[in-house]
Short mmCIF file of C-alpha atoms and ligand atoms in Angstrom, two decimals:
data_model
loop_
_atom_site.label_atom_id
_atom_site.label_comp_id
_atom_site.label_asym_id
_atom_site.label_seq_id
_atom_site.Cartn_x
_atom_site.Cartn_y
_atom_site.Cartn_z
CA MET A 622 36.44 -18.18 34.16
CA LYS A 623 33.84 -15.90 35.40
CA ARG A 624 33.88 -13.99 32.04
CA ILE A 625 33.35 -17.13 30.07
CA ALA A 626 30.26 -18.25 32.23
CA LEU A 627 28.73 -14.63 31.80
CA THR A 628 29.41 -14.71 27.97
CA VAL A 629 27.63 -18.18 27.69
CA ALA A 630 24.69 -16.87 29.98
CA LEU A 631 24.31 -13.96 27.71
CA GLY A 632 24.40 -16.00 24.64
CA VAL A 633 21.64 -18.30 25.94
CA LEU A 634 19.61 -15.30 26.92
CA ALA A 635 20.08 -13.64 23.37
CA SER A 636 18.97 -17.03 21.61
CA ALA A 637 16.08 -17.28 24.11
CA GLN A 638 15.02 -13.71 23.05
CA ALA A 639 15.51 -14.15 19.10
CA GLN A 640 11.92 -14.75 17.97
CA LYS A 641 10.95 -16.72 14.89
CA VAL A 642 8.53 -15.69 12.68
CA GLN A 643 4.94 -16.93 13.14
CA VAL A 644 2.74 -18.74 10.80
CA PRO A 645 0.38 -17.58 9.45
CA ILE A 646 2.42 -14.53 8.76
CA PRO A 647 1.00 -11.86 10.98
CA ILE A 648 0.78 -8.39 9.43
CA GLY A 649 -0.37 -5.54 11.69
CA VAL A 650 -3.20 -3.13 10.60
CA ALA A 651 -3.72 -0.09 12.79
CA LEU A 652 -6.63 1.81 11.51
CA ALA A 653 -9.62 3.88 12.96
CA GLN A 654 -12.16 1.44 13.79
CA THR A 655 -13.76 3.92 16.27
CA SER A 656 -14.14 7.59 16.77
CA ASN A 657 -15.24 10.10 14.19
CA THR A 658 -12.23 9.03 12.27
CA ALA A 659 -13.77 5.65 11.59
CA LEU A 660 -15.75 7.55 8.93
CA LEU A 661 -12.58 7.30 6.95
CA GLY A 662 -11.25 4.13 8.57
CA GLN A 663 -14.09 1.88 7.93
CA GLU A 664 -13.45 1.85 4.27
CA GLN A 665 -9.79 1.05 4.88
CA VAL A 666 -10.76 -1.97 7.12
CA ILE A 667 -12.68 -3.16 4.28
CA GLY A 668 -9.89 -2.79 1.69
CA ALA A 669 -7.54 -4.36 4.01
CA ARG A 670 -9.83 -7.37 4.68
CA LEU A 671 -10.51 -7.91 0.95
CA ALA A 672 -6.80 -7.88 0.21
CA GLU A 673 -6.33 -10.68 2.82
CA LYS A 674 -9.10 -12.83 1.66
CA PHE A 675 -7.85 -12.30 -1.96
CA ILE A 676 -4.18 -13.20 -1.18
CA ASN A 677 -4.99 -16.21 1.12
CA GLY A 678 -7.44 -17.42 -1.46
CA ARG A 679 -4.62 -17.48 -3.98
CA GLY A 680 -2.00 -19.53 -1.85
CA GLY A 681 -0.79 -16.60 0.44
CA ILE A 682 2.97 -16.16 0.31
CA ASN A 683 4.03 -19.24 -1.81
CA GLY A 684 1.79 -21.37 0.10
CA THR A 685 2.16 -19.81 3.66
CA PRO A 686 -1.05 -17.93 4.58
CA ILE A 687 -1.12 -14.51 6.10
CA LYS A 688 -3.12 -13.23 9.00
CA LEU A 689 -4.04 -9.56 9.40
CA VAL A 690 -3.94 -8.48 13.08
CA PHE A 691 -6.14 -5.42 13.69
CA GLN A 692 -5.54 -2.94 16.44
CA ASP A 693 -8.05 -0.08 16.57
CA ALA A 694 -5.79 3.22 16.21
CA ALA A 695 -9.05 5.23 16.66
CA GLY A 696 -8.63 8.87 15.76
CA ASP A 697 -6.09 10.30 18.22
CA GLU A 698 -2.36 10.08 18.70
CA ASN A 699 -2.25 7.91 21.92
CA SER A 700 -4.58 5.17 20.56
CA ALA A 701 -2.32 4.97 17.46
CA ILE A 702 0.72 4.78 19.59
CA ASN A 703 -0.79 2.00 21.61
CA ALA A 704 -1.88 0.07 18.67
CA PHE A 705 1.60 0.18 17.27
CA GLN A 706 3.12 -0.95 20.46
CA ASN A 707 0.70 -3.87 20.82
CA LEU A 708 1.36 -5.03 17.28
CA ILE A 709 5.11 -4.74 17.54
CA THR A 710 5.55 -6.48 21.01
CA LYS A 711 2.51 -8.66 21.68
CA SER A 712 1.71 -9.65 18.08
CA ALA A 713 5.10 -9.85 16.57
CA VAL A 714 4.00 -8.67 13.29
CA VAL A 715 6.44 -8.39 10.39
CA GLY A 716 5.19 -4.92 9.44
CA ILE A 717 2.28 -2.49 9.92
CA VAL A 718 -0.28 -0.85 7.49
CA GLY A 719 -1.41 2.16 9.10
CA PRO A 720 -2.39 4.49 10.91
CA THR A 721 -5.26 6.43 9.28
CA LEU A 722 -4.32 10.02 9.81
CA SER A 723 -1.09 11.92 9.13
CA GLN A 724 -1.60 13.62 12.72
CA GLN A 725 -1.33 10.13 14.19
CA ALA A 726 1.54 8.94 12.05
CA PHE A 727 3.70 11.73 13.16
CA ALA A 728 3.15 10.45 16.71
CA ALA A 729 3.22 6.53 16.22
CA ASP A 730 5.46 5.84 13.21
CA PRO A 731 8.68 6.95 15.43
CA ILE A 732 7.58 3.92 17.57
CA ALA A 733 7.99 1.47 14.77
CA GLU A 734 11.01 3.31 13.30
CA ARG A 735 12.88 2.78 16.75
CA ALA A 736 11.79 -1.01 16.62
CA LYS A 737 12.80 -1.33 12.98
CA VAL A 738 9.47 -2.50 11.85
CA PRO A 739 8.49 -1.43 8.36
CA VAL A 740 5.20 0.84 8.05
CA LEU A 741 3.10 1.49 5.09
CA GLY A 742 0.94 4.53 5.38
CA PRO A 743 -2.47 3.78 3.58
CA SER A 744 -3.85 7.35 3.83
CA ASN A 745 -1.26 9.59 5.46
CA THR A 746 -0.94 12.50 2.83
CA ALA A 747 0.74 15.26 4.62
CA LYS A 748 4.15 16.60 3.64
CA GLY A 749 6.92 14.86 5.55
CA ILE A 750 5.54 11.45 6.33
CA PRO A 751 8.30 9.30 4.58
CA GLN A 752 10.83 11.44 6.07
CA ILE A 753 9.90 10.37 9.49
CA GLY A 754 12.33 7.45 9.24
CA GLN A 755 13.78 4.64 7.00
CA PHE A 756 11.15 2.20 8.05
CA ILE A 757 8.27 4.53 6.97
CA ALA A 758 6.97 4.48 3.49
CA ARG A 759 3.28 5.16 2.26
CA VAL A 760 1.04 4.17 -0.66
CA SER A 761 -0.96 7.32 -0.41
CA ALA A 762 0.36 10.03 -2.73
CA PRO A 763 0.87 13.25 -0.92
CA VAL A 764 -1.34 16.30 -0.93
CA ALA A 765 1.29 18.28 -2.84
CA VAL A 766 0.71 15.91 -6.01
CA VAL A 767 -2.99 15.03 -5.47
CA ALA A 768 -4.87 18.24 -4.24
CA PRO A 769 -3.79 20.69 -7.25
CA ASN A 770 -5.89 18.48 -9.62
CA ALA A 771 -9.06 19.68 -7.79
CA VAL A 772 -8.31 23.30 -8.39
CA LYS A 773 -7.66 22.79 -11.99
CA GLN A 774 -10.90 20.97 -12.39
CA ALA A 775 -12.80 23.73 -10.55
CA LEU A 776 -11.45 26.24 -13.20
CA LYS A 777 -12.41 23.85 -16.01
CA LEU A 778 -16.04 23.75 -14.71
CA ASP A 779 -16.21 27.43 -14.03
CA PRO A 780 -13.29 29.49 -15.72
CA LYS A 781 -14.78 32.83 -14.26
CA ILE A 782 -13.76 32.02 -10.85
CA LYS A 783 -11.45 34.77 -9.28
CA LYS A 784 -12.01 34.77 -5.50
CA VAL A 785 -11.09 31.83 -3.26
CA ALA A 786 -12.15 31.28 0.35
CA VAL A 787 -9.82 28.69 2.12
CA LEU A 788 -10.78 26.84 5.39
CA TYR A 789 -8.78 24.40 7.35
CA ALA A 790 -8.69 22.46 10.69
CA GLN A 791 -5.70 23.96 12.36
CA ASN A 792 -5.49 21.05 14.95
CA ASP A 793 -4.70 18.47 12.20
CA ALA A 794 -1.52 17.84 10.38
CA PHE A 795 -2.88 16.71 7.06
CA SER A 796 -5.48 19.53 6.95
CA THR A 797 -2.62 22.13 7.53
CA SER A 798 -0.47 20.54 5.09
CA GLU A 799 -3.29 20.24 2.48
CA THR A 800 -4.44 23.92 2.85
CA GLY A 801 -0.65 25.10 2.11
CA THR A 802 -0.99 23.19 -1.16
CA PHE A 803 -4.42 24.42 -2.00
CA GLN A 804 -3.37 28.14 -1.34
CA GLU A 805 -0.18 27.78 -3.24
CA THR A 806 -1.99 26.35 -6.27
CA ALA A 807 -4.83 28.86 -6.14
CA LYS A 808 -2.25 31.58 -6.45
CA ALA A 809 -0.28 29.94 -8.97
CA GLN A 810 -3.54 29.72 -10.94
CA GLY A 811 -3.88 33.40 -10.68
CA LEU A 812 -6.83 33.30 -8.15
CA ASP A 813 -7.24 35.76 -5.10
CA VAL A 814 -7.19 33.97 -1.77
CA VAL A 815 -9.62 36.46 -0.17
CA THR A 816 -9.93 34.96 3.18
CA VAL A 817 -8.39 32.00 5.27
CA GLN A 818 -10.65 30.56 7.96
CA LYS A 819 -9.48 28.15 10.63
CA PHE A 820 -11.50 25.70 12.79
CA GLN A 821 -10.99 22.44 14.87
CA THR A 822 -11.70 18.94 13.74
CA THR A 823 -13.89 18.89 16.77
CA ASP A 824 -16.01 21.94 15.89
CA THR A 825 -19.78 21.41 14.92
CA ASP A 826 -20.82 25.08 14.50
CA PHE A 827 -19.34 27.03 11.58
CA THR A 828 -21.23 30.24 11.61
CA THR A 829 -18.38 32.53 12.24
CA GLN A 830 -16.33 31.05 9.53
CA VAL A 831 -19.25 30.72 7.00
CA THR A 832 -20.16 34.40 7.69
CA SER A 833 -16.73 35.34 6.84
CA VAL A 834 -16.81 33.51 3.63
CA LEU A 835 -20.00 34.91 2.50
CA ASN A 836 -18.64 38.47 3.30
CA SER A 837 -15.49 37.80 1.18
CA GLY A 838 -17.58 37.30 -1.95
CA ALA A 839 -15.69 34.09 -2.84
CA ASP A 840 -16.73 32.17 -5.83
CA LEU A 841 -14.81 29.15 -4.82
CA VAL A 842 -14.47 27.69 -1.42
CA ILE A 843 -11.98 24.98 -0.47
CA VAL A 844 -12.18 22.84 2.70
CA SER A 845 -9.29 20.89 4.31
CA GLY A 846 -10.73 19.17 7.28
CA LEU A 847 -11.97 15.54 8.29
CA ALA A 848 -15.22 13.76 7.55
CA ALA A 849 -17.62 14.94 10.35
CA ASP A 850 -16.26 18.58 10.71
CA GLY A 851 -15.83 18.90 6.93
CA GLY A 852 -19.22 17.46 6.13
CA ASN A 853 -20.98 19.88 8.56
CA LEU A 854 -19.09 22.82 7.27
CA VAL A 855 -20.08 22.10 3.73
CA LYS A 856 -23.87 21.70 4.90
CA GLN A 857 -23.58 25.03 6.87
CA LEU A 858 -22.04 26.96 3.95
CA ARG A 859 -25.05 25.97 1.73
CA GLN A 860 -27.62 26.43 4.50
CA LEU A 861 -26.42 29.96 5.04
CA GLY A 862 -26.52 30.61 1.38
CA TYR A 863 -23.20 30.08 -0.27
CA LYS A 864 -23.85 29.17 -4.07
CA GLY A 865 -20.39 28.76 -5.73
CA LEU A 866 -18.38 25.71 -6.23
CA ILE A 867 -16.88 23.89 -3.25
CA ILE A 868 -13.60 21.53 -3.28
CA GLY A 869 -13.16 19.26 -0.49
CA GLY A 870 -9.95 17.75 0.50
CA ASN A 871 -8.92 14.17 1.13
CA GLY A 872 -10.57 14.33 4.67
CA LEU A 873 -14.00 14.51 2.88
CA ASN A 874 -13.37 11.73 0.64
CA THR A 875 -15.75 9.27 1.56
CA SER A 876 -19.50 8.42 1.03
CA ASN A 877 -19.63 8.41 4.74
CA ILE A 878 -19.94 12.20 4.76
CA PHE A 879 -23.40 11.71 2.94
CA PRO A 880 -25.42 11.23 6.00
CA VAL A 881 -23.53 14.44 7.55
CA CYS A 882 -24.05 16.97 4.58
CA GLN A 883 -27.13 15.15 2.95
CA LYS A 884 -28.22 16.92 -0.15
CA TYR A 885 -25.98 19.62 0.50
CA CYS A 886 -23.06 17.22 -0.30
CA ASP A 887 -24.08 17.55 -3.91
CA GLY A 888 -21.52 19.20 -6.27
CA VAL A 889 -18.42 19.02 -3.93
CA ILE A 890 -15.30 18.35 -5.88
CA ILE A 891 -12.57 15.97 -4.57
CA ALA A 892 -9.36 14.92 -6.07
CA GLN A 893 -8.69 11.22 -6.29
CA ALA A 894 -5.41 8.99 -6.05
CA TYR A 895 -7.58 6.18 -7.22
CA SER A 896 -10.16 5.41 -10.05
CA PRO A 897 -12.18 2.20 -10.45
CA ALA A 898 -11.95 2.66 -14.15
CA GLN A 899 -8.01 2.30 -13.83
CA PRO A 900 -7.55 -0.33 -16.53
CA SER A 901 -4.92 -2.82 -14.88
CA ALA A 902 -5.87 -6.42 -14.42
CA ALA A 903 -4.92 -5.92 -10.65
CA ASN A 904 -7.59 -3.20 -10.39
CA GLN A 905 -10.25 -4.85 -12.36
CA LEU A 906 -9.99 -7.99 -10.29
CA PHE A 907 -10.21 -5.79 -7.10
CA VAL A 908 -13.19 -3.90 -8.56
CA LYS A 909 -14.94 -7.16 -9.22
CA GLU A 910 -14.34 -8.68 -5.71
CA TYR A 911 -15.35 -5.23 -4.14
CA ARG A 912 -18.58 -4.97 -6.40
CA ALA A 913 -19.49 -8.51 -5.67
CA GLN A 914 -19.64 -7.87 -2.05
CA TYR A 915 -20.67 -4.29 -1.62
CA LYS A 916 -22.68 -3.70 -4.71
CA LYS A 917 -20.91 -0.44 -5.55
CA ASP A 918 -17.48 0.81 -6.97
CA PRO A 919 -14.71 0.66 -4.38
CA PRO A 920 -13.65 4.20 -2.82
CA GLN A 921 -9.97 5.57 -2.83
CA PHE A 922 -9.45 4.63 0.82
CA ALA A 923 -10.23 0.98 0.38
CA ALA A 924 -8.00 0.69 -2.82
CA GLN A 925 -5.14 2.28 -0.76
CA ALA A 926 -5.52 -0.08 2.23
CA TYR A 927 -5.75 -2.94 -0.25
CA ALA A 928 -2.66 -1.83 -1.88
CA GLY A 929 -0.75 -1.41 1.40
CA VAL A 930 -1.39 -5.06 2.49
CA GLN A 931 -0.56 -6.23 -1.34
CA VAL A 932 2.69 -4.23 -1.25
CA MET A 933 3.79 -6.03 1.93
CA VAL A 934 2.75 -9.35 0.84
CA ASP A 935 4.49 -8.89 -2.75
CA ALA A 936 7.66 -8.00 -0.93
CA LEU A 937 7.38 -10.98 1.61
CA ARG A 938 6.98 -13.32 -1.59
CA ALA A 939 10.21 -12.10 -2.86
CA ILE A 940 12.03 -12.68 0.31
CA ASP A 941 10.40 -16.14 0.82
CA ARG A 942 11.80 -17.19 -2.56
CA ARG A 943 15.28 -16.62 -1.27
CA LYS A 944 14.78 -18.00 2.34
CA LYS A 945 11.40 -19.40 3.62
CA LEU A 946 9.89 -16.91 6.01
CA SER A 947 9.56 -19.45 8.62
CA GLN A 948 13.36 -19.70 8.97
CA TRP A 949 13.72 -16.09 9.65
CA ASP A 950 14.55 -14.47 12.82
CA LEU A 951 11.66 -11.74 13.32
CA ASP A 952 14.01 -8.75 13.67
CA ASP A 953 16.10 -9.66 10.51
CA LEU A 954 12.93 -10.24 8.57
CA ARG A 955 11.42 -6.77 9.47
CA VAL A 956 14.73 -5.21 8.33
CA GLU A 957 14.82 -7.27 5.07
CA LEU A 958 11.01 -6.59 4.37
CA ASN A 959 11.69 -2.95 4.68
CA LYS A 960 14.52 -3.01 1.96
CA GLN A 961 12.56 -5.31 -0.35
CA ILE A 962 9.35 -2.88 -0.08
CA LEU A 963 11.58 -0.11 -1.29
CA ALA A 964 13.30 -2.12 -3.92
CA GLY A 965 10.16 -3.55 -5.60
CA LYS A 966 7.70 -2.67 -8.17
CA TYR A 967 3.98 -3.30 -7.66
CA ASN A 968 0.88 -3.88 -9.85
CA THR A 969 -1.83 -2.83 -7.45
CA PRO A 970 -5.45 -1.21 -7.90
CA LEU A 971 -3.78 2.09 -7.74
CA GLY A 972 -1.93 1.18 -10.98
CA GLU A 973 1.93 0.41 -11.05
CA LEU A 974 3.72 1.78 -8.11
CA ARG A 975 7.17 1.81 -6.60
CA PHE A 976 9.01 4.00 -3.92
CA ASP A 977 11.81 6.48 -3.92
CA LYS A 978 14.73 6.18 -1.56
CA ASP A 979 12.75 7.93 1.09
CA GLY A 980 9.56 5.69 0.99
CA GLU A 981 7.70 8.18 -1.09
CA ILE A 982 5.23 6.67 -3.42
CA ILE A 983 5.68 6.96 -7.03
CA GLN A 984 2.33 6.73 -8.85
CA LYS A 985 1.35 7.84 -12.22
CA GLU A 986 -2.41 8.44 -12.54
CA PHE A 987 -4.55 10.81 -10.55
CA TYR A 988 -8.28 11.87 -11.00
CA VAL A 989 -11.02 14.12 -9.73
CA ALA A 990 -14.74 13.22 -8.96
CA GLN A 991 -17.69 15.32 -7.96
CA ILE A 992 -20.39 14.22 -5.41
CA LYS A 993 -23.72 13.61 -7.22
CA MET A 994 -26.58 13.16 -4.58
CA LYS A 995 -29.74 11.42 -5.71
CA ASP A 996 -31.56 12.28 -2.54
CA ALA A 997 -30.70 13.23 0.92
CA LYS A 998 -29.20 9.84 1.72
CA ASN A 999 -27.80 8.47 -1.58
CA GLY A 1000 -25.23 9.56 -3.81
CA SER A 1001 -22.07 8.65 -5.54
CA PHE A 1002 -18.65 10.04 -6.81
CA VAL A 1003 -18.59 10.84 -10.33
CA TYR A 1004 -15.21 10.96 -12.01
CA LEU A 1005 -14.75 13.99 -14.14
CA LYS A 1006 -12.76 14.10 -17.49
C1 1QQ B 886 -4.25 12.29 6.40
C2 1QQ B 886 -5.29 12.15 5.28
C3 1QQ B 886 -6.67 11.68 5.83
C4 1QQ B 886 -7.61 12.75 5.69
C5 1QQ B 886 -7.00 10.38 5.25
C6 1QQ B 886 -7.98 9.49 6.04
O1 1QQ B 886 -5.10 12.24 4.17
O2 1QQ B 886 -4.39 12.39 7.43
O3 1QQ B 886 -3.18 12.33 5.82
#
């Protein structure tokens, strides 16, 4: 008798807790809206917002609108963890696009993994991100695939390059991963890595590192850091007299470094996982909308964030055709969404993409661009052939 009562009580409790999916469909976005990392996150926020506008303007998910729920993940691990927790428990999102940095993803993604909430990393490029868990995938191609293109392009521009100086931010997971790829690629291309210099993403004075680079006689410098530190490092390399080519990693991949390194940004080579010239209909529509609003070509981080939201929505549409999203229990939908993300094929601004069983992106086209400064403030990324 007692046991029946208890079972009934538990049943009532369970059904009270079962959460339905809200309408409009809430999709979490946890990006760096503040801190130095916002130099990178700003472009992502723009990309995500454009995707929301574009998707809802075309009927949302088979007639049901989406709503992006933004939680500032700033530039550190704790902010990303808090953003993820808020999105998962308070905002009841179906999935999360974020965070900005790999360093944050290694801390925050396990929270989503435990809660069985699908995550699409829009800019997490370090080795090992999709392997964090079953619910973690990324639309940002890994440094292992993207970064070597910059070294090959540098050798095309200057075949006489022999000595390479490599610098990286040792307190950042992405920078540590990327420098590994750069160093392996340099060696595989027959170059001598003559010095490896470390710094912190919080550093502003790079005199010691630059002096070592100058003493090493390097004719190529490769920088793996984030936007503020990376921009300052480039500036100080030039101010102290370095004349050779500079490759910047993905952390310098934004025109928001222009106010930091100013005219000294000129000539920096950066590999790209996106090109505005990518000919797909999906990209040309994206480029048109972006240009209409911002009067310039979209950057990689905007395109990747847009693709992250789009992939989630395309997957939700496929599920909704089988059973209306509003009829799903939230926990069940999150699990189904993760399955569907991994099963689908997507026509995005990044071109056609899909995922392997780990959630690693399978993308076809990569590019290299070079910064061209018009004056101390204005410049652009020129894509190289
Ligand atoms: C990472 C990155 C960042 C530099 C992108 C913003 O690639 O942290 O993985």
